[in-house]
Coordinates of C-alpha atoms and ligand atoms in Angstrom, one line a residue:
M1 CA -28.7 -13.4 -20.4
D2 CA -27.8 -9.7 -20.4
K3 CA -26.5 -7.9 -23.5
L4 CA -24.8 -4.6 -23.9
L5 CA -26.0 -2.2 -26.7
I6 CA -23.4 0.4 -27.6
S7 CA -24.7 3.0 -30.0
G8 CA -21.4 4.0 -31.6
R9 CA -18.8 6.6 -30.9
A10 CA -19.1 9.3 -28.3
S11 CA -16.6 11.8 -27.0
L12 CA -15.9 10.6 -23.5
K13 CA -14.9 13.1 -20.8
G14 CA -15.0 13.3 -17.0
E15 CA -13.8 11.4 -14.0
I16 CA -14.4 7.8 -12.7
K17 CA -13.4 6.1 -9.5
I18 CA -11.2 3.0 -9.9
S19 CA -12.6 0.0 -7.8
G20 CA -10.7 -2.3 -5.6
A21 CA -8.6 -5.0 -7.3
K22 CA -10.5 -8.2 -8.1
N23 CA -7.3 -10.2 -8.0
A24 CA -6.4 -8.9 -4.5
A25 CA -10.0 -9.2 -3.1
L26 CA -10.2 -12.9 -4.0
P27 CA -7.0 -14.2 -2.2
I28 CA -7.5 -11.8 0.7
M29 CA -11.1 -13.1 1.2
A30 CA -9.8 -16.7 1.0
S31 CA -7.1 -15.8 3.6
T32 CA -9.8 -15.0 6.2
L33 CA -10.2 -18.8 6.6
L34 CA -6.8 -18.8 8.2
A35 CA -7.9 -16.7 11.2
P36 CA -11.1 -17.3 13.2
G37 CA -13.0 -14.1 14.0
V38 CA -14.4 -11.0 12.2
H39 CA -12.5 -9.6 9.3
T40 CA -13.3 -6.1 8.0
L41 CA -12.3 -5.4 4.4
K42 CA -12.6 -2.1 2.6
R43 CA -12.7 -1.4 -1.2
I44 CA -13.8 -4.9 -2.0
P45 CA -15.4 -4.5 -5.5
R46 CA -19.0 -5.6 -6.1
L47 CA -18.6 -8.0 -9.0
R48 CA -19.6 -11.5 -9.7
D49 CA -16.4 -13.3 -8.8
V50 CA -16.4 -11.7 -5.3
F51 CA -20.1 -12.8 -4.9
T52 CA -18.9 -16.3 -5.8
M53 CA -16.2 -16.2 -3.1
T54 CA -18.8 -14.9 -0.6
E55 CA -21.0 -17.9 -1.4
L56 CA -18.0 -20.3 -1.0
I57 CA -17.3 -18.9 2.5
R58 CA -21.0 -19.0 3.5
R59 CA -21.3 -22.6 2.4
M60 CA -18.3 -23.5 4.6
G61 CA -20.2 -22.0 7.6
G62 CA -18.7 -18.5 7.6
S63 CA -20.8 -15.4 7.5
V64 CA -20.4 -12.5 5.1
H65 CA -22.1 -9.1 5.2
F66 CA -21.3 -6.9 2.2
D67 CA -22.5 -3.4 1.9
G68 CA -19.8 -0.9 1.3
V69 CA -17.5 -2.7 3.7
C70 CA -17.1 -6.5 3.5
I71 CA -17.4 -8.1 7.0
I72 CA -16.4 -11.8 7.0
D73 CA -16.7 -13.9 10.2
T74 CA -14.9 -17.3 9.9
T75 CA -15.3 -18.4 13.6
K76 CA -17.7 -21.2 12.7
I77 CA -16.2 -22.8 9.6
N78 CA -17.5 -26.4 9.7
K79 CA -17.3 -27.5 6.1
F80 CA -14.0 -27.7 4.2
E81 CA -15.2 -28.0 0.7
A82 CA -15.4 -26.0 -2.5
S83 CA -18.0 -27.7 -4.7
Y84 CA -17.8 -28.0 -8.5
D85 CA -20.9 -25.9 -9.1
L86 CA -19.1 -22.8 -7.7
V87 CA -15.6 -23.7 -8.8
K88 CA -16.7 -24.1 -12.4
T89 CA -17.8 -20.5 -12.5
M90 CA -14.7 -19.2 -10.8
R91 CA -11.3 -20.9 -11.0
A92 CA -9.9 -18.7 -8.3
S93 CA -11.9 -20.8 -5.9
I94 CA -8.7 -22.9 -5.8
L95 CA -7.5 -20.2 -3.4
V96 CA -9.4 -21.8 -0.5
L97 CA -7.3 -25.0 -0.7
G98 CA -4.1 -23.6 1.0
P99 CA -6.0 -21.9 3.9
L100 CA -8.3 -25.0 4.5
V101 CA -5.4 -27.4 4.7
A102 CA -3.3 -25.1 6.8
R103 CA -6.0 -24.3 9.4
F104 CA -8.2 -27.5 9.4
G105 CA -5.8 -30.1 8.0
K106 CA -8.3 -31.1 5.3
A107 CA -9.9 -29.8 2.1
K108 CA -12.1 -31.1 -0.7
V109 CA -11.8 -28.7 -3.6
S110 CA -13.0 -29.3 -7.1
L111 CA -10.3 -29.2 -9.8
P112 CA -11.0 -25.9 -11.6
G113 CA -10.9 -27.5 -15.0
G114 CA -9.9 -25.5 -18.1
C115 CA -11.4 -22.3 -19.3
A116 CA -11.6 -20.3 -22.5
I117 CA -8.1 -19.0 -22.3
G118 CA -6.3 -22.3 -21.6
A119 CA -5.8 -25.6 -19.8
R120 CA -4.7 -23.7 -16.7
P121 CA -3.5 -26.7 -14.6
V122 CA -3.0 -26.4 -10.8
N123 CA -0.1 -28.9 -10.6
L124 CA 2.3 -26.4 -9.1
H125 CA -0.3 -25.7 -6.3
I126 CA -0.6 -29.4 -5.6
R127 CA 3.1 -30.3 -5.8
G128 CA 3.9 -27.4 -3.4
L129 CA 1.4 -28.6 -0.8
E130 CA 2.7 -32.2 -1.1
K131 CA 6.2 -30.9 -0.5
M132 CA 4.8 -29.3 2.7
G133 CA 3.6 -32.7 3.9
A134 CA 0.0 -32.7 2.6
K135 CA -1.5 -36.0 1.4
I136 CA -3.3 -35.3 -1.9
S137 CA -5.5 -37.5 -4.1
L138 CA -7.5 -36.6 -7.2
E139 CA -10.8 -38.4 -7.4
E140 CA -13.9 -37.7 -9.6
G141 CA -12.6 -34.2 -10.5
Y142 CA -11.9 -33.3 -6.9
I143 CA -8.7 -32.6 -5.0
F144 CA -8.8 -34.4 -1.6
A145 CA -6.1 -33.0 0.7
T146 CA -5.2 -33.9 4.3
A147 CA -2.3 -32.8 6.5
R148 CA -1.7 -33.4 10.2
N149 CA 0.4 -30.4 10.1
L150 CA 2.2 -28.7 7.3
K151 CA 5.9 -28.3 7.6
G152 CA 8.1 -25.5 6.2
T153 CA 10.1 -26.5 3.1
K154 CA 11.8 -25.1 0.0
I155 CA 9.6 -24.8 -3.1
Y156 CA 10.7 -23.9 -6.6
F157 CA 8.1 -22.8 -9.3
D158 CA 9.0 -23.6 -12.9
I159 CA 6.4 -20.9 -13.8
P160 CA 5.8 -17.8 -11.5
T161 CA 2.1 -18.8 -10.9
V162 CA 0.1 -16.0 -9.3
T163 CA -2.5 -18.0 -7.4
G164 CA 0.0 -20.8 -6.9
T165 CA 2.2 -18.3 -5.0
E166 CA -0.8 -17.0 -3.1
N167 CA -2.0 -20.5 -2.1
L168 CA 1.3 -21.7 -0.8
M169 CA 2.1 -18.4 0.9
M170 CA -1.1 -18.7 2.8
A171 CA -0.5 -22.4 3.7
A172 CA 3.0 -21.6 4.9
T173 CA 1.9 -19.0 7.4
L174 CA 0.7 -21.8 9.8
A175 CA 3.2 -24.4 8.8
K176 CA 5.8 -25.6 11.3
G177 CA 9.1 -24.0 10.4
T178 CA 10.1 -21.8 7.5
T179 CA 9.1 -22.0 3.8
V180 CA 11.0 -20.5 1.0
I181 CA 9.3 -20.1 -2.4
E182 CA 11.7 -19.5 -5.3
N183 CA 10.6 -18.0 -8.6
A184 CA 7.5 -16.7 -6.8
A185 CA 5.1 -14.4 -8.7
K186 CA 5.6 -10.6 -8.0
E187 CA 2.2 -9.1 -8.8
P188 CA 1.0 -6.2 -6.6
E189 CA -1.9 -8.4 -5.5
I190 CA 0.5 -10.8 -4.0
V191 CA 2.1 -7.9 -2.0
D192 CA -1.4 -6.8 -0.9
L193 CA -2.2 -10.4 0.3
A194 CA 1.1 -10.6 2.1
N195 CA 0.4 -7.2 3.8
Y196 CA -2.9 -8.5 5.0
L197 CA -1.4 -11.8 6.3
I198 CA 1.3 -9.8 8.2
E199 CA -1.5 -7.7 9.8
M200 CA -2.9 -11.0 11.0
G201 CA 0.4 -11.9 12.6
A202 CA 2.1 -13.8 9.8
K203 CA 5.9 -13.6 9.3
I204 CA 6.6 -13.0 5.6
K205 CA 9.6 -11.5 3.8
G206 CA 10.2 -10.7 0.2
A207 CA 6.7 -10.2 -1.1
G208 CA 6.9 -8.6 -4.5
T209 CA 10.3 -10.3 -5.2
S210 CA 10.9 -13.8 -6.7
I211 CA 12.1 -15.2 -3.3
L212 CA 9.4 -15.4 -0.6
T213 CA 10.3 -16.4 2.9
I214 CA 7.5 -17.4 5.3
E215 CA 8.1 -18.4 8.9
G216 CA 5.2 -20.3 10.3
V217 CA 3.4 -19.1 13.4
P218 CA 1.0 -21.1 15.7
E219 CA -2.1 -18.9 14.9
L220 CA -3.3 -15.8 13.1
K221 CA -5.9 -13.2 14.2
P222 CA -8.0 -10.8 12.2
P223 CA -6.7 -7.2 12.3
S224 CA -9.0 -4.2 12.9
E225 CA -9.7 -3.5 9.3
Y226 CA -7.9 -3.4 5.9
E227 CA -8.3 -1.6 2.6
I228 CA -7.2 -3.5 -0.5
I229 CA -5.4 -1.9 -3.4
P230 CA -7.2 -0.4 -6.5
D231 CA -7.5 -2.5 -9.7
R232 CA -4.5 -2.0 -12.0
I233 CA -6.3 -3.9 -14.8
E234 CA -9.4 -1.8 -14.6
T235 CA -7.1 1.3 -14.7
G236 CA -5.3 -0.1 -17.8
T237 CA -8.7 -0.9 -19.4
F238 CA -9.8 2.8 -19.0
I239 CA -6.4 4.0 -20.4
A240 CA -7.0 1.8 -23.5
I241 CA -10.5 3.3 -23.8
A242 CA -9.0 6.8 -23.7
G243 CA -6.4 5.8 -26.3
A244 CA -9.0 4.2 -28.6
C245 CA -11.6 7.0 -28.4
G246 CA -9.3 10.1 -28.0
A247 CA -10.9 10.7 -24.6
D248 CA -9.8 12.9 -21.8
I249 CA -10.6 11.1 -18.5
V250 CA -9.4 11.3 -14.9
L251 CA -9.0 7.9 -13.1
Q252 CA -9.5 8.6 -9.4
G253 CA -7.7 6.5 -6.8
C254 CA -5.5 4.4 -9.1
R255 CA -2.0 3.3 -8.1
I256 CA 0.4 4.7 -10.8
D257 CA 3.3 2.7 -9.4
H258 CA 1.5 -0.6 -10.3
I259 CA 1.2 0.2 -14.0
D260 CA 4.7 1.2 -15.2
A261 CA 4.7 -1.3 -18.2
I262 CA 1.2 -0.2 -19.2
I263 CA 2.0 3.5 -19.1
L264 CA 5.2 3.0 -21.0
K265 CA 3.4 1.2 -23.9
M266 CA 0.5 3.7 -23.8
K267 CA 2.8 6.6 -24.0
D268 CA 4.4 5.0 -27.1
A269 CA 0.9 4.8 -28.6
G270 CA 0.6 8.6 -28.2
I271 CA -1.4 8.9 -24.9
T272 CA -0.4 11.7 -22.5
F273 CA -0.7 11.4 -18.7
K274 CA -0.9 14.0 -16.1
E275 CA -0.8 13.1 -12.4
T276 CA -3.7 14.7 -10.3
E277 CA -3.8 15.0 -6.6
N278 CA -5.6 11.7 -6.1
G279 CA -5.3 10.0 -9.5
L280 CA -4.3 10.2 -13.1
R281 CA -5.6 12.2 -16.0
V282 CA -5.3 10.3 -19.3
I283 CA -5.6 12.1 -22.7
G284 CA -5.9 10.0 -25.8
S285 CA -4.7 11.3 -29.2
R286 CA -6.8 11.6 -32.3
R287 CA -5.5 8.2 -33.6
P288 CA -3.2 5.9 -31.6
Q289 CA 0.2 5.0 -32.9
A290 CA 0.8 1.2 -33.5
V291 CA 3.0 -0.3 -30.8
D292 CA 4.4 -3.9 -30.4
V293 CA 3.6 -5.7 -27.1
K294 CA 4.7 -8.9 -25.5
T295 CA 2.8 -10.1 -22.3
M296 CA 5.1 -11.1 -19.4
P297 CA 4.8 -11.9 -15.7
Y298 CA 4.8 -8.8 -13.5
P299 CA 6.4 -6.2 -13.8
G300 CA 6.1 -6.9 -17.6
F301 CA 3.0 -6.0 -19.7
P302 CA 0.1 -7.9 -18.1
T303 CA -1.6 -10.7 -20.1
D304 CA -4.9 -9.3 -18.6
M305 CA -4.4 -6.2 -20.7
Q306 CA -3.6 -7.9 -24.0
A307 CA -7.1 -8.0 -25.4
Q308 CA -7.9 -4.4 -24.4
F309 CA -4.6 -3.2 -26.0
M310 CA -5.4 -5.1 -29.2
A311 CA -8.8 -3.5 -29.5
M312 CA -7.1 -0.1 -29.3
M313 CA -4.5 -1.2 -32.0
T314 CA -7.2 -2.2 -34.5
I315 CA -7.5 1.5 -35.5
A316 CA -3.9 2.5 -34.9
N317 CA -1.6 4.2 -37.4
G318 CA 0.6 1.3 -38.5
T319 CA 1.0 -2.4 -37.7
S320 CA 1.3 -3.8 -34.1
I321 CA 2.8 -7.2 -33.2
I322 CA 1.2 -8.6 -30.1
K323 CA 2.8 -11.7 -28.5
E324 CA 0.9 -13.6 -25.8
T325 CA 3.4 -15.6 -23.7
I326 CA 1.3 -16.6 -20.6
F327 CA -1.7 -18.4 -21.8
E328 CA -2.0 -20.7 -24.8
N329 CA -5.4 -19.6 -26.1
R330 CA -5.9 -16.0 -25.2
F331 CA -6.9 -14.7 -28.7
M332 CA -10.6 -15.6 -28.5
H333 CA -11.5 -11.9 -29.0
V334 CA -9.7 -11.8 -32.4
A335 CA -12.5 -13.5 -34.4
E336 CA -15.0 -11.1 -32.9
L337 CA -12.9 -8.0 -33.6
K338 CA -12.4 -9.2 -37.2
R339 CA -16.2 -9.4 -37.6
M340 CA -16.1 -5.6 -36.8
G341 CA -13.6 -5.0 -39.6
A342 CA -10.3 -5.3 -37.8
N343 CA -7.4 -6.6 -39.8
I344 CA -5.7 -9.2 -37.6
T345 CA -3.7 -12.4 -38.5
I346 CA -2.6 -15.0 -35.9
E347 CA 0.6 -17.1 -36.2
G348 CA 0.9 -19.3 -33.0
N349 CA 1.0 -17.0 -30.0
T350 CA 1.6 -13.9 -32.1
A351 CA -1.1 -11.6 -33.5
T352 CA -0.3 -9.0 -36.3
V353 CA -2.8 -6.1 -36.1
R354 CA -2.8 -3.8 -39.2
G355 CA -4.5 -0.5 -38.2
V356 CA -7.7 0.3 -40.2
K357 CA -9.4 3.6 -40.4
K358 CA -12.6 2.5 -38.6
L359 CA -14.5 -0.4 -37.2
K360 CA -18.1 -1.4 -38.1
G361 CA -20.6 -2.1 -35.4
A362 CA -21.9 -5.7 -35.3
P363 CA -23.5 -8.3 -33.0
V364 CA -20.6 -10.0 -31.2
M365 CA -20.2 -12.5 -28.3
A366 CA -18.0 -12.3 -25.2
T367 CA -15.9 -15.4 -24.5
D368 CA -13.9 -14.5 -21.4
L369 CA -13.5 -11.6 -19.0
R370 CA -10.9 -9.5 -20.8
A371 CA -12.1 -10.4 -24.3
S372 CA -15.5 -8.9 -23.3
A373 CA -13.6 -5.7 -22.2
S374 CA -11.9 -5.5 -25.7
L375 CA -15.3 -5.8 -27.4
V376 CA -16.6 -2.9 -25.3
I377 CA -13.7 -0.8 -26.5
A378 CA -14.3 -1.9 -30.1
G379 CA -18.0 -1.0 -29.7
L380 CA -17.0 2.5 -28.5
I381 CA -14.8 2.9 -31.6
A382 CA -17.3 1.8 -34.2
E383 CA -19.7 4.3 -35.7
E384 CA -22.7 2.0 -35.9
E385 CA -24.5 -0.1 -33.2
T386 CA -22.7 -3.0 -31.5
I387 CA -24.5 -5.6 -29.4
I388 CA -22.3 -7.7 -27.0
D389 CA -23.8 -11.0 -25.9
R390 CA -22.9 -13.0 -22.8
I391 CA -21.7 -10.0 -20.8
Y392 CA -21.8 -12.0 -17.6
H393 CA -18.1 -12.5 -18.5
L394 CA -17.7 -8.7 -18.1
D395 CA -19.6 -8.6 -14.9
R396 CA -17.3 -11.3 -13.4
G397 CA -14.4 -8.9 -13.4
Y398 CA -15.5 -5.3 -13.6
E399 CA -17.6 -3.3 -11.1
E400 CA -20.3 -1.5 -13.1
L401 CA -18.1 -0.8 -16.1
D402 CA -21.1 0.2 -18.2
K403 CA -22.4 2.7 -15.6
K404 CA -18.9 4.2 -15.3
L405 CA -18.8 4.6 -19.1
I406 CA -22.3 6.1 -19.3
K407 CA -21.0 8.7 -16.7
L408 CA -18.3 9.6 -19.1
G409 CA -20.8 10.1 -21.9
A410 CA -20.8 6.7 -23.7
K411 CA -24.1 5.7 -25.4
I412 CA -24.4 2.3 -23.7
K413 CA -27.5 0.4 -22.6
R414 CA -27.8 -2.9 -20.8
I415 CA -30.5 -5.1 -22.3
K416 CA -31.9 -7.7 -19.9
Ligands
LIG1 C1 -4.0 -15.2 -12.2 O1 -4.4 -16.4 -12.7 C2 -5.1 -14.2 -12.4 N1 -6.2 -14.6 -11.7 C3 -5.4 -14.1 -13.9 O2 -6.3 -13.1 -14.1 C4 -4.1 -13.7 -14.7 O3 -4.4 -13.7 -16.0 C5 -3.0 -14.7 -14.3 O4 -2.8 -14.8 -12.9 C6 -1.6 -14.3 -15.0 O5 -1.3 -13.0 -14.5 C7 -6.3 -14.3 -10.3 O6 -5.4 -13.7 -9.8 C8 -7.6 -14.7 -9.6 P1 -1.1 -18.4 -13.2 P2 -3.6 -17.8 -12.3 O7 -1.2 -19.5 -12.3 O8 -3.0 -17.7 -11.0 C9 0.5 -22.0 -15.8 C10 -8.3 -12.1 -14.9 O9 -8.5 -11.8 -16.1 N2 0.3 -22.8 -14.6 O10 -0.1 -17.2 -12.9 O11 -4.6 -18.9 -12.6 C11 -0.8 -21.5 -16.4 O12 -1.4 -22.5 -17.2 C12 -7.6 -13.4 -14.6 O13 -8.5 -11.4 -13.9 C13 0.7 -24.1 -14.6 O14 1.2 -24.7 -15.6 O15 -2.5 -17.8 -13.5 C14 -0.5 -20.3 -17.1 O16 0.0 -20.7 -18.4 C15 -7.5 -14.3 -15.9 N3 0.6 -24.9 -13.4 C16 0.7 -19.7 -16.3 O17 1.2 -20.8 -15.5 C17 0.0 -24.3 -12.3 O18 -0.1 -25.0 -11.3 C18 0.3 -18.5 -15.5 O19 -0.8 -18.9 -14.7 C19 -0.3 -23.0 -12.3 C20 -0.2 -22.2 -13.5

């Protein structure tokens, strides 16, 4: 299992390129199952979760060629299954459920099970498909779904679930009639997926708002090619790195309009921003100011940025109150940050972070994707050496984060 060795503070400076958005790549790759033919996707990031989605599509009979551009041919899909051994490594595998039922009328998808950050049920996905006429049974940890043909209906989400919105939007594109999804999630990744589906011939209105209207069509066709959006969470992660280390870095190719809530909070923390012709220059101050944060569905402050923001707050001037409202157990990074000298107390879903002068390097362990990013930030702050174990979590969601940091001057080494 790989480890990351970070040999203390370094002054980071320079320019890095923001990769394609992981959480846009995964649903868009799954959506290729809806339209037989050759799909050509650009800016797909080379990271573990994308390789897992590639394996899923290959096992179903599709072909995937991935060097620079990602070419997916779903003409010969002849298996309609997502097996547990893949789903247990990537919950987003659930995104093949909607497309398989919509195009082939059947699917066998392993229930994703929980993960480090929470129970993460998929009841809203299942209930929505049932409302569209799918017959669903849960046996031996698998979802068995069949549908002669899905029909348009009205669906209301008690919680604006991101992949739930994506699954049902994809299923509705081939349903008979019109589907309305109320209290839909509004993330930019959902808009990107909707744009790709529309390029394939789908009829979708309201993507990015809480009311989605999809008018079913008889079939979809792959468009010529499509470039996915850049990753707003990778962008936010590098902004937190700049804030934590007083760095001056340029983030090339990011979408500033996707990160309003992040920029607002980071400005309060004392970071300055300058737009460049194709990106954003981020300048951290000598020591960040403490700022309170509460995670909310988009366009609020993203839960996927909570751990990274907390790492920056460990050495801030003052006390920061961080409230996690999306997942029930997304404070796994706190124990590790405290081993590095952070002063954090947790009360339910609220963490109180009292800024300390400095962190001490230590051997720590990553527990989930964004927790591992927060440990990298803490390692860049600490004077001494930090060794981060289980960094496969990091590799699941970031494209060569360590290489990008080395390019900025960080003293980081990957130990096999
Ligand atoms: C997506 O997960 C993202 N993953 C997550 O990013 C992100 O943290 C999350 O949205 C919230 O923004 C992808 O897009 C691949 P949800 P998802 O369904 O769709 C509850 C990362 O770091 N819920 O919006 O699984 C659920 O338990 C990952 O890149 C139900 O109760 O999240 C949670 O409390 C981590 N029933 C809340 O809704 C359901 O059927 C939000 O979950 C579905 C969800």
